[in-house]
């Protein structure tokens, strides 16, 4: 297979989010410096590494405190590396991610408010796109209301500073592939 793969969150605080995978190692964790930042408070700062390997995703735990799990019921703890095929899942602490192929690209039809919504997309993909746009607008607004004071904005939002910054750092539009 020559196309890209993605991770779709099926359970946990980030349920419904989708993360496109690129070549190279992708760090997963709760720290803002990770490539994939999860809001699950049981995820370690730098929890795991994932990388593309043809039509599979290879996962390696980084000695996390709550572990990385796999298998049909998510009950086998990962030691070393594990390759996951399309449709298989991995559990990182309390967050479950499933390996998927992205849907075929569609022609965009912008809505009046600027959020691209495609009724011909699967519901979860459309929901994730709207959620990303909402989170971006929310962070921009709350930071403006608090004059750029991230600590005050985070308190007002009821979030940790690292999670507020992670929401603001996420792209507002899904990445497009050639």
Coordinates of N, CA and C in Angstrom, one line a residue:
X1 N 0.8 -1.2 0.0 CA 0.0 0.0 0.0 C 0.9 1.2 0.0
X2 N 0.5 2.3 -0.8 CA 1.4 3.4 -0.9 C 0.7 4.6 -0.2
X3 N -0.5 4.6 0.2 CA -1.2 5.7 0.9 C -0.8 5.9 2.3
X4 N -1.2 6.9 2.9 CA -0.9 7.2 4.4 C -1.9 6.5 5.2
X5 N -1.6 6.4 6.5 CA -2.5 5.9 7.5 C -2.7 7.0 8.5
X6 N -3.7 6.7 9.4 CA -4.1 7.7 10.4 C -4.5 6.9 11.7
X7 N -4.5 7.6 12.8 CA -5.0 7.0 14.0 C -6.2 7.8 14.4
X8 N -7.3 7.0 14.7 CA -8.6 7.5 15.0 C -8.9 7.2 16.5
X9 N -9.2 8.2 17.3 CA -9.4 7.9 18.7 C -10.8 7.4 18.9
X10 N -11.0 6.2 19.4 CA -12.3 5.6 19.6 C -12.7 5.6 21.0
X11 N -11.8 5.9 21.9 CA -12.2 6.0 23.4 C -11.2 6.9 24.1
X12 N -11.7 7.6 25.0 CA -10.9 8.5 25.8 C -11.3 10.0 25.6
X13 N -10.7 10.9 26.3 CA -11.1 12.3 26.3 C -11.0 12.9 24.9
X14 N -10.1 12.4 24.0 CA -10.0 12.9 22.6 C -10.9 12.1 21.6
X15 N -11.9 11.4 22.1 CA -12.7 10.6 21.2 C -13.2 11.4 20.0
X16 N -13.0 10.8 18.8 CA -13.4 11.4 17.6 C -12.3 12.1 16.9
X17 N -11.2 12.4 17.5 CA -10.0 13.0 16.9 C -9.4 12.1 15.9
X18 N -8.7 12.6 14.9 CA -8.0 11.8 13.9 C -6.6 12.5 13.8
X19 N -5.6 11.6 13.7 CA -4.2 12.1 13.6 C -3.6 11.4 12.4
X20 N -3.3 12.2 11.3 CA -2.6 11.7 10.1 C -1.2 11.4 10.5
X21 N -0.7 10.3 10.0 CA 0.7 9.9 10.2 C 1.6 10.2 9.0
X22 N 2.8 10.8 9.3 CA 3.8 11.0 8.3 C 4.9 10.1 8.4
X23 N 5.9 10.1 7.5 CA 7.1 9.3 7.7 C 7.8 9.7 8.9
X24 N 8.6 8.8 9.5 CA 9.4 9.1 10.7 C 8.7 8.8 11.9
X25 N 9.4 8.9 13.0 CA 8.8 8.7 14.3 C 7.8 9.8 14.7
X26 N 6.7 9.4 15.3 CA 5.7 10.3 15.8 C 5.6 10.1 17.3
X27 N 5.8 11.1 18.1 CA 5.8 10.9 19.6 C 4.3 11.2 20.1
X28 N 3.9 10.3 20.9 CA 2.5 10.4 21.5 C 2.6 10.6 23.0
X29 N 1.9 11.6 23.5 CA 2.0 11.8 25.0 C 1.1 13.0 25.4
X30 N 1.3 13.4 26.7 CA 0.5 14.5 27.2 C 1.3 15.8 27.1
X31 N 2.6 15.7 26.8 CA 3.5 16.9 26.8 C 3.3 17.7 25.5
X32 N 3.3 19.0 25.6 CA 3.0 19.8 24.4 C 4.0 19.6 23.3
X33 N 5.2 19.1 23.6 CA 6.2 18.9 22.6 C 6.0 17.6 21.8
X34 N 5.0 16.8 22.2 CA 4.7 15.6 21.4 C 4.0 16.0 20.1
X35 N 4.2 15.1 19.1 CA 3.6 15.3 17.8 C 2.0 15.0 18.0
X36 N 1.6 14.1 18.8 CA 0.2 13.8 19.1 C 0.1 14.1 20.6
X37 N -0.6 15.1 20.9 CA -0.9 15.5 22.3 C -2.2 15.0 22.7
X38 N -2.3 14.1 23.7 CA -3.5 13.5 24.2 C -3.9 14.2 25.5
X39 N -5.2 14.5 25.7 CA -5.7 15.2 26.9 C -5.9 14.2 28.1
X40 N -5.8 12.9 27.9 CA -6.0 11.9 28.9 C -4.9 12.1 30.0
X41 N -5.4 12.4 31.2 CA -4.4 12.7 32.3 C -3.6 11.5 32.8
X42 N -4.0 10.3 32.3 CA -3.2 9.1 32.7 C -2.1 8.8 31.6
X43 N -2.0 9.6 30.6 CA -1.0 9.4 29.6 C 0.3 10.1 30.1
X44 N 1.4 9.4 29.9 CA 2.7 10.0 30.3 C 3.1 11.1 29.4
X45 N 4.0 12.0 29.8 CA 4.5 13.1 29.0 C 4.9 12.7 27.7
X46 N 5.8 11.7 27.6 CA 6.2 11.1 26.3 C 6.0 9.6 26.5
X47 N 4.8 9.2 26.0 CA 4.3 7.9 26.3 C 4.7 6.8 25.3
X48 N 4.6 7.1 24.0 CA 4.9 6.1 23.0 C 5.4 6.7 21.7
X49 N 6.0 5.9 20.9 CA 6.4 6.3 19.5 C 5.6 5.4 18.6
X50 N 5.1 6.1 17.5 CA 4.5 5.3 16.4 C 5.2 5.7 15.1
X51 N 5.2 4.8 14.2 CA 5.8 5.1 12.9 C 5.2 4.2 11.8
X52 N 5.1 4.8 10.6 CA 4.5 4.1 9.5 C 5.5 3.0 9.0
X53 N 5.0 1.9 8.6 CA 5.8 0.8 8.0 C 4.9 0.2 7.0
X54 N 5.0 0.7 5.7 CA 4.1 0.2 4.6 C 2.6 0.3 5.0
X55 N 1.9 -0.8 5.1 CA 0.5 -0.8 5.5 C 0.3 -1.1 6.9
X56 N 1.2 -0.8 7.8 CA 1.1 -1.0 9.2 C 1.6 0.1 10.0
X57 N 1.3 0.2 11.2 CA 1.8 1.2 12.2 C 2.5 0.4 13.3
X58 N 3.8 0.8 13.5 CA 4.6 0.2 14.5 C 4.6 1.1 15.7
X59 N 4.2 0.4 16.9 CA 4.1 1.2 18.1 C 5.2 0.7 19.1
X60 N 5.8 1.6 19.8 CA 6.8 1.3 20.9 C 6.5 2.1 22.1
X61 N 6.3 1.5 23.3 CA 6.1 2.2 24.5 C 7.4 2.8 25.0
X62 N 7.4 4.0 25.6 CA 8.6 4.6 26.1 C 8.7 4.5 27.6
X63 N 8.5 3.3 28.1 CA 8.5 3.1 29.6 C 7.5 4.0 30.3
X64 N 6.3 4.1 29.8 CA 5.3 4.9 30.4 C 4.8 4.3 31.7
X65 N 4.2 5.1 32.6 CA 3.7 4.6 33.9 C 2.5 3.8 33.8
X66 N 1.6 4.1 32.8 CA 0.3 3.3 32.7 C 0.3 2.4 31.5
X67 N 1.3 2.3 30.8 CA 1.5 1.3 29.7 C 0.8 1.5 28.4
X68 N 1.2 0.7 27.5 CA 0.6 0.7 26.1 C 0.1 -0.7 25.9
X69 N -1.2 -0.9 25.5 CA -1.8 -2.2 25.4 C -2.3 -2.5 24.0
X70 N -2.4 -3.7 23.7 CA -3.0 -4.2 22.4 C -3.7 -5.5 22.6
X71 N -4.2 -6.0 21.5 CA -5.0 -7.2 21.5 C -6.5 -6.9 21.3
X72 N -7.3 -8.0 21.0 CA -8.7 -7.8 20.8 C -9.4 -7.1 21.9
X73 N -9.0 -7.4 23.2 CA -9.7 -6.7 24.3 C -8.8 -5.6 24.9
X74 N -7.6 -5.4 24.3 CA -6.7 -4.4 24.8 C -6.1 -4.8 26.1
X75 N -6.0 -6.1 26.3 CA -5.5 -6.6 27.6 C -4.1 -7.1 27.6
X76 N -3.3 -7.0 26.5 CA -1.9 -7.4 26.5 C -1.0 -6.2 26.5
X77 N -0.1 -6.2 27.5 CA 0.8 -5.0 27.7 C 1.9 -5.1 26.6
X78 N 2.2 -4.0 26.0 CA 3.2 -3.9 25.0 C 4.6 -3.9 25.6
X79 N 5.4 -4.8 25.2 CA 6.8 -4.7 25.5 C 7.6 -4.8 24.2
X80 N 8.6 -3.9 24.0 CA 9.2 -3.9 22.7 C 8.4 -3.1 21.7
X81 N 8.4 -3.6 20.5 CA 7.6 -3.0 19.4 C 6.4 -4.0 19.0
X82 N 5.4 -3.4 18.4 CA 4.3 -4.1 18.0 C 3.8 -3.5 16.7
X83 N 3.6 -4.3 15.6 CA 3.0 -3.8 14.4 C 1.5 -4.0 14.4
X84 N 0.8 -2.9 14.0 CA -0.7 -3.0 14.0 C -1.1 -2.8 12.5
X85 N -2.0 -3.6 12.1 CA -2.6 -3.5 10.7 C -3.8 -2.6 10.7
X86 N -4.3 -2.3 9.6 CA -5.5 -1.5 9.4 C -6.6 -2.1 10.1
X87 N -7.3 -1.4 11.0 CA -8.5 -1.9 11.7 C -8.1 -2.3 13.1
X88 N -6.8 -2.5 13.4 CA -6.4 -2.9 14.8 C -6.2 -1.6 15.7
X89 N -6.3 -1.9 17.0 CA -6.3 -0.8 17.9 C -5.1 -0.9 18.9
X90 N -4.7 0.2 19.5 CA -3.8 0.2 20.6 C -4.4 1.1 21.6
X91 N -4.1 0.7 22.9 CA -4.6 1.6 24.0 C -3.4 2.2 24.7
X92 N -3.4 3.5 24.8 CA -2.4 4.3 25.4 C -3.0 4.8 26.7
X93 N -2.6 4.2 27.9 CA -3.3 4.5 29.1 C -4.8 4.2 29.0
X94 N -5.6 5.3 29.0 CA -7.1 5.1 28.9 C -7.6 5.5 27.5
X95 N -6.7 5.8 26.6 CA -7.1 6.3 25.3 C -6.9 5.2 24.2
X96 N -7.9 4.9 23.4 CA -7.8 3.8 22.4 C -7.7 4.5 21.0
X97 N -6.7 4.1 20.2 CA -6.6 4.6 18.9 C -6.6 3.4 17.9
X98 N -7.4 3.6 16.8 CA -7.5 2.6 15.8 C -6.8 3.0 14.5
X99 N -6.0 2.1 13.9 CA -5.3 2.4 12.6 C -6.4 2.4 11.5
X100 N -6.4 3.4 10.7 CA -7.3 3.5 9.6 C -6.7 4.1 8.3
X101 N -7.3 3.9 7.2 CA -6.9 4.6 6.0 C -7.8 5.8 5.9
X102 N -7.2 7.0 5.5 CA -8.0 8.2 5.3 C -9.0 8.0 4.2
X103 N -10.1 8.7 4.2 CA -11.1 8.6 3.1 C -10.5 9.3 1.9
X104 N -11.0 9.0 0.7 CA -10.6 9.6 -0.5 C -10.9 11.1 -0.4
X105 N -10.0 12.0 -0.9 CA -10.2 13.4 -0.9 C -11.5 13.8 -1.7
X106 N -12.2 14.8 -1.2 CA -13.4 15.3 -1.8 C -13.3 16.8 -2.1
X107 N -14.1 17.2 -3.0 CA -14.1 18.7 -3.3 C -14.8 19.4 -2.2
X108 N -14.1 20.5 -1.7 CA -14.6 21.2 -0.6 C -15.8 22.1 -1.0
X109 N -16.8 22.2 -0.1 CA -17.9 23.1 -0.3 C -18.0 23.9 1.0
X110 N -17.3 25.1 1.0 CA -17.3 25.9 2.2 C -18.7 26.4 2.6
X111 N -18.9 26.3 3.9 CA -20.2 26.8 4.5 C -20.1 28.3 4.6
X112 N -21.2 29.0 4.9 CA -21.2 30.4 5.1 C -20.3 30.9 6.2
X113 N -20.2 30.1 7.3 CA -19.3 30.6 8.4 C -17.9 30.2 8.2
X114 N -17.5 29.6 7.1 CA -16.1 29.3 6.8 C -15.6 27.9 7.3
X115 N -16.5 27.1 7.9 CA -16.1 25.8 8.3 C -16.5 24.8 7.2
X116 N -15.6 24.1 6.7 CA -15.9 23.1 5.6 C -16.6 21.9 6.2
X117 N -17.8 21.7 5.8 CA -18.5 20.5 6.3 C -19.0 19.7 5.1
X118 N -18.7 18.4 5.1 CA -19.1 17.6 4.0 C -20.1 16.5 4.4
X119 N -21.3 16.6 3.9 CA -22.3 15.6 4.3 C -21.9 14.3 3.8
X120 N -21.0 14.2 2.8 CA -20.7 12.9 2.2 C -19.5 12.3 2.9
X121 N -19.0 13.0 3.9 CA -17.9 12.4 4.8 C -18.6 11.5 5.9
X122 N -17.8 10.5 6.4 CA -18.4 9.8 7.6 C -18.6 10.8 8.7
X123 N -19.6 10.6 9.5 CA -20.0 11.5 10.5 C -18.8 11.9 11.4
X124 N -18.0 10.9 11.9 CA -16.9 11.2 12.8 C -15.8 12.1 12.2
X125 N -15.6 12.0 10.9 CA -14.6 12.8 10.2 C -15.1 14.3 10.1
X126 N -16.4 14.5 9.8 CA -17.0 15.8 9.8 C -17.0 16.4 11.2
X127 N -17.4 15.6 12.1 CA -17.4 16.1 13.5 C -16.0 16.5 14.0
X128 N -15.0 15.7 13.6 CA -13.6 16.0 14.0 C -13.2 17.4 13.4
X129 N -13.5 17.6 12.2 CA -13.2 18.9 11.5 C -13.8 20.1 12.2
X130 N -15.1 19.9 12.5 CA -15.8 21.0 13.2 C -15.2 21.2 14.6
X131 N -14.9 20.2 15.3 CA -14.4 20.3 16.6 C -13.0 21.0 16.6
X132 N -12.1 20.6 15.6 CA -10.8 21.3 15.5 C -11.0 22.8 15.3
X133 N -12.0 23.2 14.4 CA -12.2 24.6 14.1 C -12.7 25.3 15.4
X134 N -13.7 24.7 16.1 CA -14.2 25.3 17.3 C -13.1 25.5 18.3
X135 N -12.3 24.4 18.6 CA -11.2 24.5 19.6 C -10.3 25.7 19.2
X136 N -9.9 25.8 18.0 CA -9.0 26.9 17.6 C -9.7 28.2 17.8
X137 N -10.9 28.4 17.4 CA -11.6 29.7 17.7 C -11.7 30.0 19.1
X138 N -12.0 29.0 19.9 CA -12.2 29.1 21.4 C -10.9 29.6 22.0
X139 N -9.7 29.0 21.7 CA -8.4 29.3 22.2 C -8.1 30.7 21.8
X140 N -8.3 31.1 20.6 CA -8.0 32.5 20.1 C -8.8 33.5 20.9
X141 N -10.1 33.2 21.1 CA -11.0 34.1 21.8 C -10.6 34.2 23.2
X142 N -10.4 33.1 23.9 CA -10.1 33.2 25.4 C -8.7 33.8 25.6
X143 N -7.8 33.6 24.7 CA -6.5 34.3 24.9 C -6.6 35.8 24.7
X144 N -7.4 36.2 23.7 CA -7.7 37.6 23.4 C -8.3 38.3 24.6
X145 N -9.3 37.6 25.2 CA -10.0 38.1 26.4 C -9.1 38.3 27.6
X146 N -8.1 37.5 27.7 CA -7.2 37.6 28.8 C -5.9 38.2 28.4
X147 N -5.9 38.9 27.3 CA -4.7 39.7 26.8 C -3.5 38.9 26.7
X148 N -3.6 37.6 26.2 CA -2.5 36.8 26.0 C -1.9 36.1 27.2
X149 N -2.5 36.3 28.4 CA -2.1 35.7 29.6 C -2.5 34.2 29.6
X150 N -1.6 33.3 29.2 CA -2.1 31.9 29.1 C -2.5 31.3 30.4
X151 N -1.9 31.6 31.5 CA -2.3 31.1 32.8 C -3.7 31.5 33.1
X152 N -4.0 32.8 33.0 CA -5.4 33.3 33.3 C -6.4 32.6 32.3
X153 N -6.0 32.5 31.0 CA -6.9 31.9 30.0 C -7.2 30.5 30.4
X154 N -6.1 29.8 30.8 CA -6.3 28.3 31.1 C -7.2 28.2 32.3
X155 N -7.0 29.0 33.3 CA -7.9 29.0 34.5 C -9.3 29.2 34.1
X156 N -9.6 30.2 33.3 CA -10.9 30.6 32.9 C -11.6 29.4 32.1
X157 N -10.7 28.7 31.3 CA -11.2 27.6 30.5 C -11.4 26.3 31.3
X158 N -10.8 26.3 32.4 CA -10.8 25.1 33.2 C -9.9 24.0 32.7
X159 N -8.8 24.5 32.1 CA -7.8 23.5 31.5 C -6.4 23.8 32.1
X160 N -5.6 22.8 31.9 CA -4.2 23.0 32.3 C -3.6 23.9 31.1
X161 N -2.5 24.7 31.4 CA -1.9 25.5 30.4 C -1.4 24.7 29.2
X162 N -0.8 23.5 29.5 CA -0.3 22.7 28.4 C -1.4 22.2 27.5
X163 N -2.6 21.9 28.0 CA -3.7 21.5 27.2 C -4.3 22.7 26.4
X164 N -4.4 23.9 27.0 CA -4.8 25.0 26.2 C -3.9 25.3 25.1
X165 N -2.6 25.3 25.3 CA -1.6 25.5 24.3 C -1.7 24.4 23.2
X166 N -1.9 23.2 23.6 CA -2.0 22.1 22.7 C -3.2 22.3 21.7
X167 N -4.3 22.7 22.3 CA -5.5 23.0 21.5 C -5.2 24.1 20.5
X168 N -4.5 25.1 20.9 CA -4.2 26.3 20.0 C -3.2 25.9 19.0
X169 N -2.4 24.9 19.2 CA -1.3 24.5 18.3 C -1.8 23.5 17.2
X170 N -3.0 22.9 17.4 CA -3.5 22.0 16.4 C -4.0 22.7 15.2
X171 N -3.7 22.1 14.0 CA -4.1 22.8 12.8 C -5.7 22.9 12.7
X172 N -6.1 24.0 12.2 CA -7.6 24.3 12.1 C -8.2 23.6 10.9
X173 N -7.4 23.2 9.9 CA -7.9 22.5 8.8 C -7.3 21.2 8.7
X174 N -8.0 20.1 8.2 CA -7.3 18.8 8.0 C -6.2 19.0 7.0
X175 N -5.2 18.2 7.2 CA -4.1 18.3 6.2 C -4.5 17.6 4.9
X176 N -4.1 18.1 3.8 CA -4.5 17.5 2.5 C -3.3 16.8 2.0
X177 N -3.6 15.6 1.4 CA -2.5 14.8 0.9 C -2.6 14.8 -0.7
X178 N -1.4 14.6 -1.3 CA -1.4 14.6 -2.8 C -2.0 13.3 -3.3

